[in-house]
XYZ file of N, CA, C and O in Angstrom:
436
model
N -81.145 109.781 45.960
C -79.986 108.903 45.963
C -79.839 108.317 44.560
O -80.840 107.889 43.985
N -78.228 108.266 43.790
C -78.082 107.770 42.735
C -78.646 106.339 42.473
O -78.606 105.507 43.379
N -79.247 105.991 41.072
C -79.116 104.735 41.092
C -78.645 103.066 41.495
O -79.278 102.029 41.693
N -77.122 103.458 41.492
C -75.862 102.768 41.445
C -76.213 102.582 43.070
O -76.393 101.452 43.524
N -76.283 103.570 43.767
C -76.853 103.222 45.439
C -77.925 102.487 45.390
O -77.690 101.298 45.606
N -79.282 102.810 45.137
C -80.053 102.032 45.471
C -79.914 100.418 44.861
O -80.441 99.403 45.316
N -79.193 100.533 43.908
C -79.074 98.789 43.360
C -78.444 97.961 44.548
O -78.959 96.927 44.975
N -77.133 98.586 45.103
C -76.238 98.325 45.739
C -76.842 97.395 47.523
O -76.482 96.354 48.072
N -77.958 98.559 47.905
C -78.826 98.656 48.342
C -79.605 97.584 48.447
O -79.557 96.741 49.342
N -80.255 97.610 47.620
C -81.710 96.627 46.999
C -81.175 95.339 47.092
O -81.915 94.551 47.679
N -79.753 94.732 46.554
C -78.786 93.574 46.243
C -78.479 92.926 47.898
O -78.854 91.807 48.248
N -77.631 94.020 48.894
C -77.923 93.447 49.989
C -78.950 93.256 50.801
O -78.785 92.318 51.580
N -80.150 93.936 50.901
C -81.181 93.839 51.654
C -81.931 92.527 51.027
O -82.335 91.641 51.781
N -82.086 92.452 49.707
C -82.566 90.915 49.542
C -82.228 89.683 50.033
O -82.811 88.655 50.379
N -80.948 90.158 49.949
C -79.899 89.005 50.441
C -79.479 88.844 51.996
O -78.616 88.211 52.603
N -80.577 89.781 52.352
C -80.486 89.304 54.590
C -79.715 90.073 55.006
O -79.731 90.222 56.228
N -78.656 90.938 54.151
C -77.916 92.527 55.216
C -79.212 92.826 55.803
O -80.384 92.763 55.434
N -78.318 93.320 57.288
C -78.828 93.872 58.074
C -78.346 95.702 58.054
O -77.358 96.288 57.610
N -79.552 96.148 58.745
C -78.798 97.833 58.909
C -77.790 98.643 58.304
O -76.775 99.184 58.742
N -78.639 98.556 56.562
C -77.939 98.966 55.532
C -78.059 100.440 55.997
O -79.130 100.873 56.421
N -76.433 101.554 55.871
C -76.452 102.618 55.786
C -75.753 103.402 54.738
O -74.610 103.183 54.338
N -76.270 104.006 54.479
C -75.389 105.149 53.375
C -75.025 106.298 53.716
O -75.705 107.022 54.442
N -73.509 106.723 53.065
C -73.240 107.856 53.861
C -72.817 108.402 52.506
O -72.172 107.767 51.671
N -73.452 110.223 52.327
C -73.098 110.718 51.284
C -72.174 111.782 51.785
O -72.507 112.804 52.384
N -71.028 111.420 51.472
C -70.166 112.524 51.171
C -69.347 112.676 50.287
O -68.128 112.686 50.456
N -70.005 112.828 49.112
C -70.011 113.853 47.934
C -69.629 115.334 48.217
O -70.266 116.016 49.020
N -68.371 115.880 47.395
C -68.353 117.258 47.199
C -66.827 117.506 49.241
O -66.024 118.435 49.332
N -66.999 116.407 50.329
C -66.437 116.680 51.422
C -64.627 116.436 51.325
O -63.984 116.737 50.319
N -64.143 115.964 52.316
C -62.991 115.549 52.199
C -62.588 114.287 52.303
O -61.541 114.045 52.904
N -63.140 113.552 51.893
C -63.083 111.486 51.669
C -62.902 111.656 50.791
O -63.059 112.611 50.030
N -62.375 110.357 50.712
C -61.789 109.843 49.345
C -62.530 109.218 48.293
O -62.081 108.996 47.169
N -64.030 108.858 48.820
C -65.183 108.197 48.105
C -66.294 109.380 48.759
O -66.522 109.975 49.812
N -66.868 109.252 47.154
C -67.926 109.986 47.297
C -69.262 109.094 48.451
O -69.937 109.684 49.294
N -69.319 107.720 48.167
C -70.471 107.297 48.995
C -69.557 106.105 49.880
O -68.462 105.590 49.653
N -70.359 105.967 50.771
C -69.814 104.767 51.712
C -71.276 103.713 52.080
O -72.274 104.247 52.562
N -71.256 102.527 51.853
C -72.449 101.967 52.109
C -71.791 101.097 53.315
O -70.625 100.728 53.177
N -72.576 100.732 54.600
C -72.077 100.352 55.370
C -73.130 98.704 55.592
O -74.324 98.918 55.801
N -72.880 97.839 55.564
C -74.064 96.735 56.033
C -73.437 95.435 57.556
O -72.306 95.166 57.962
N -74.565 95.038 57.903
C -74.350 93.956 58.880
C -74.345 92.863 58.422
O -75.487 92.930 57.967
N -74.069 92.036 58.190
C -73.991 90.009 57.478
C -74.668 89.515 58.983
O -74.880 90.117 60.036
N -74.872 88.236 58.570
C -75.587 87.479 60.078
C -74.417 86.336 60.339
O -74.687 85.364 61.046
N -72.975 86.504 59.681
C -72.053 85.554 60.066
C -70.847 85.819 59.019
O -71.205 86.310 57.948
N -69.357 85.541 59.196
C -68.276 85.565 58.435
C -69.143 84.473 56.912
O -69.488 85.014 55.862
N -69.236 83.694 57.054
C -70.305 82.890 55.680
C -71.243 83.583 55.081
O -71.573 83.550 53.895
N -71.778 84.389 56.184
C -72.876 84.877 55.167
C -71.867 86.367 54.659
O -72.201 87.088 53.718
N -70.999 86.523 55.249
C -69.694 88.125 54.815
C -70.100 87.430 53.114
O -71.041 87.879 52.460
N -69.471 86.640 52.765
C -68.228 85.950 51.837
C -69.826 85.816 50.518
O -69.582 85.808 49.312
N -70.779 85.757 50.852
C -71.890 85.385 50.155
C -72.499 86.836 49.753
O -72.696 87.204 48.594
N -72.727 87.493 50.776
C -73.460 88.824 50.572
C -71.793 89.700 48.987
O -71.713 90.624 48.177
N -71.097 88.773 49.399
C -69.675 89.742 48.341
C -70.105 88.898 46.989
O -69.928 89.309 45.842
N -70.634 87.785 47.308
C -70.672 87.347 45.789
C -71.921 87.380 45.528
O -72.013 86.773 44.461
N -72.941 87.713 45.840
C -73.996 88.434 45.817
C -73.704 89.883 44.378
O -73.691 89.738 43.156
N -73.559 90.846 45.009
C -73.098 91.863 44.967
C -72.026 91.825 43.318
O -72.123 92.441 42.257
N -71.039 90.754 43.845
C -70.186 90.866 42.102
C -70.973 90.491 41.169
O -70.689 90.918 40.050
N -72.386 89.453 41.313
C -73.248 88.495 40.420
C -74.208 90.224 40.105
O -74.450 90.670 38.984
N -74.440 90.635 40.919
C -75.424 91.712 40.678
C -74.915 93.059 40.245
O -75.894 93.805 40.221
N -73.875 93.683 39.906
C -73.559 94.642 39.957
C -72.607 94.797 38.222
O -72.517 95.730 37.425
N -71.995 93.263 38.235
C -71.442 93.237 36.999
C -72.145 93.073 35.844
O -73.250 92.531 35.873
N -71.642 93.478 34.798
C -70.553 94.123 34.239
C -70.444 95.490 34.087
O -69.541 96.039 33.456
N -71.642 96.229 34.839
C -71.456 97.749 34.631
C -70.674 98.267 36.106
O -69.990 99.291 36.102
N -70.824 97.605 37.099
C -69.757 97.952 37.731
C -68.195 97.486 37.801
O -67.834 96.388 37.377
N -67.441 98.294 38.294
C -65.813 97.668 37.862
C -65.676 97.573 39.728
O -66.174 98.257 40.623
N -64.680 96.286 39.730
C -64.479 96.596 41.326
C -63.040 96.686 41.158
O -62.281 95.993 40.480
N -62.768 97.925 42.097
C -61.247 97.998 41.764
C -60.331 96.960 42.972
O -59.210 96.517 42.721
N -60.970 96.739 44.103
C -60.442 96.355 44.613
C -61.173 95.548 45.517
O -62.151 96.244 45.789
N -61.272 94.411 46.183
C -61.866 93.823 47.398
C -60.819 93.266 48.419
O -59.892 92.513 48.121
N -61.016 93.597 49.278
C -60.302 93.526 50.903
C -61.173 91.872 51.668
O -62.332 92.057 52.038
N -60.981 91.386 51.731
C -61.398 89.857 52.285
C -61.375 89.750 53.254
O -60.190 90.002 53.475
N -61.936 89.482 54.448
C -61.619 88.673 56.210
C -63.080 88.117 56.039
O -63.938 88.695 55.372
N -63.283 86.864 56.752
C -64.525 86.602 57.334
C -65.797 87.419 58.070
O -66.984 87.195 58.308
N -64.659 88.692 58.322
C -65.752 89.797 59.600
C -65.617 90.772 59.038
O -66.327 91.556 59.668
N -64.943 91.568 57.836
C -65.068 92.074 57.088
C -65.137 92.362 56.134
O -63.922 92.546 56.215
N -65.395 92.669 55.017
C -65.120 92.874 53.463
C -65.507 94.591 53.135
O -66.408 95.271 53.625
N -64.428 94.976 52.095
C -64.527 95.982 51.902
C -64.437 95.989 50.852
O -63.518 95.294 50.418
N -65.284 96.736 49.836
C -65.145 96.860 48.186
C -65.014 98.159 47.645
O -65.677 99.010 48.238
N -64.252 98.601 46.552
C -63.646 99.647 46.381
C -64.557 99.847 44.488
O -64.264 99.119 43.540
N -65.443 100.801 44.435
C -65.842 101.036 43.147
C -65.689 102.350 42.506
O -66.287 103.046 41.686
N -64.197 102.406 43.531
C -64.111 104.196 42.929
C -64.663 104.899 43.818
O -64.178 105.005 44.945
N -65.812 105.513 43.431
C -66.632 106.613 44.178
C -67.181 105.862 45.378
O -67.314 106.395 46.480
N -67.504 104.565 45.108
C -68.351 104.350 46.088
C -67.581 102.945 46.714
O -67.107 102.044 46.022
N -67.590 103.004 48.121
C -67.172 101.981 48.587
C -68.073 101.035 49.735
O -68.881 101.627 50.451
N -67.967 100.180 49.812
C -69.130 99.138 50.373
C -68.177 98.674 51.597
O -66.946 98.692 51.572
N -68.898 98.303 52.545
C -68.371 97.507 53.767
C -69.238 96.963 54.088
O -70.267 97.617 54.257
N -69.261 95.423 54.345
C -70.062 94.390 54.794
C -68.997 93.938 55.976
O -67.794 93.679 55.959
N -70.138 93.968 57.143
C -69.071 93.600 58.347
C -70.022 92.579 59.447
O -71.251 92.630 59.413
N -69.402 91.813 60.251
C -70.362 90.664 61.287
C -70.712 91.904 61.732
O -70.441 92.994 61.228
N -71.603 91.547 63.135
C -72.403 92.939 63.995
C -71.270 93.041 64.956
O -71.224 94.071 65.628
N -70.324 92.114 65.134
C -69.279 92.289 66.315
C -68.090 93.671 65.550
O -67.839 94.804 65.961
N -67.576 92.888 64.278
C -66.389 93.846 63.882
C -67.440 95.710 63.471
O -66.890 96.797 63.294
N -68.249 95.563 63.455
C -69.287 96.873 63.289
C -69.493 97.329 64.515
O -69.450 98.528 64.790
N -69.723 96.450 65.310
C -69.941 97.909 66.894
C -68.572 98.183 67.557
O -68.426 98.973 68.489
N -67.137 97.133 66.738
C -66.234 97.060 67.438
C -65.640 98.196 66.468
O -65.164 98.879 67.375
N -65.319 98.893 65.329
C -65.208 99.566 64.706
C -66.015 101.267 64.365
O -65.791 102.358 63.841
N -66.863 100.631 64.967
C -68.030 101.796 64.423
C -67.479 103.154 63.625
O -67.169 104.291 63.979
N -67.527 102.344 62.210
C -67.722 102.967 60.901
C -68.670 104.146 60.929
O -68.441 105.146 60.248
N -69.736 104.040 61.712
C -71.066 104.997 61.570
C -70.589 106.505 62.319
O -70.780 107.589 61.766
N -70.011 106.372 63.522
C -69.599 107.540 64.288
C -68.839 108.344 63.347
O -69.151 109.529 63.226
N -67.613 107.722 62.471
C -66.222 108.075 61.843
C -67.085 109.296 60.523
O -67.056 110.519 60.386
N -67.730 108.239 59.819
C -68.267 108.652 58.788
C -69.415 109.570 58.794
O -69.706 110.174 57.762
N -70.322 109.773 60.248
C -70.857 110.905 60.007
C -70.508 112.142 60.568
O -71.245 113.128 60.571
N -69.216 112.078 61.112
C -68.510 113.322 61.502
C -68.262 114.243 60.459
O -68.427 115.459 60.356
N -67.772 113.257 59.622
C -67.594 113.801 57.914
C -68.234 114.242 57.280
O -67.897 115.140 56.509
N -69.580 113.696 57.387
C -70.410 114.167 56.466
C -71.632 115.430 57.334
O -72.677 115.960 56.957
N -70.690 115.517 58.819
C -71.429 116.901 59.351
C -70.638 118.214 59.160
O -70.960 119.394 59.305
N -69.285 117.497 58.719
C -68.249 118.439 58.029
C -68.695 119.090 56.840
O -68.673 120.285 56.547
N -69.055 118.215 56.284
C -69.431 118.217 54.827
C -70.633 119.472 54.774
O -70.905 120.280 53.886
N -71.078 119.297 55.822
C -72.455 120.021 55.395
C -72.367 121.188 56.054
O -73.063 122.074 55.557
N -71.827 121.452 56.884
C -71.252 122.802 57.537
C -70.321 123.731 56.153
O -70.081 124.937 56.118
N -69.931 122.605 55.070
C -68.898 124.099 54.306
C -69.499 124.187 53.435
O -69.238 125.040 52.587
């Protein structure tokens, strides 16, 4: 796994994410090469684990974009995109099913 992942990685798990996942699909048909998926332990701790993450990542990362709710946050770094979500909007969404369909796509071509 690239660097830039494991920092990404390393940044929320210090910081109390729960059930950090990574999904590589590199080379498939997404629009980001990686998807990091994490759990927060509350909309407060959402909003903290994001400024976490900008304190740790800058200035070599660029964020092109961040998406805001209390139960979700989504960050856009180009290739790689991050989702920090409560455990409710995560089992109510399940990101994990979506994204490894893809990346069983991925590995089938």
């Amino acid at each position: 796994m690239n660097a830039r992942i494991e920092k990404i990685s390393q940044i929320l798990d210090q910081n109390k994410a729960e059930a950090i996942e990574v999904f590589d699909l590199k080379g498939g048909d997404y629009f980001a090469d990686y998807v990091v998926i994490a759990s927060s332990l509350n909309e407060r701790h959402t909003f903290a684990l994001l400024d976490y993450l900008k304190k740790g990542l800058k200035p070599e990362e660029q964020f092109l974009g961040v998406d805001e709710s209390g139960d979700w946050i989504a960050v856009d770094l180009g290739d790689i995109l991050i989702h920090i979500l409560t455990p409710q909007y995560r089992s109510k969404y399940d990101l994990e099913t979506f994204l490894s369909e893809i990346a069983a796509r991925k590995a089938k071509a």
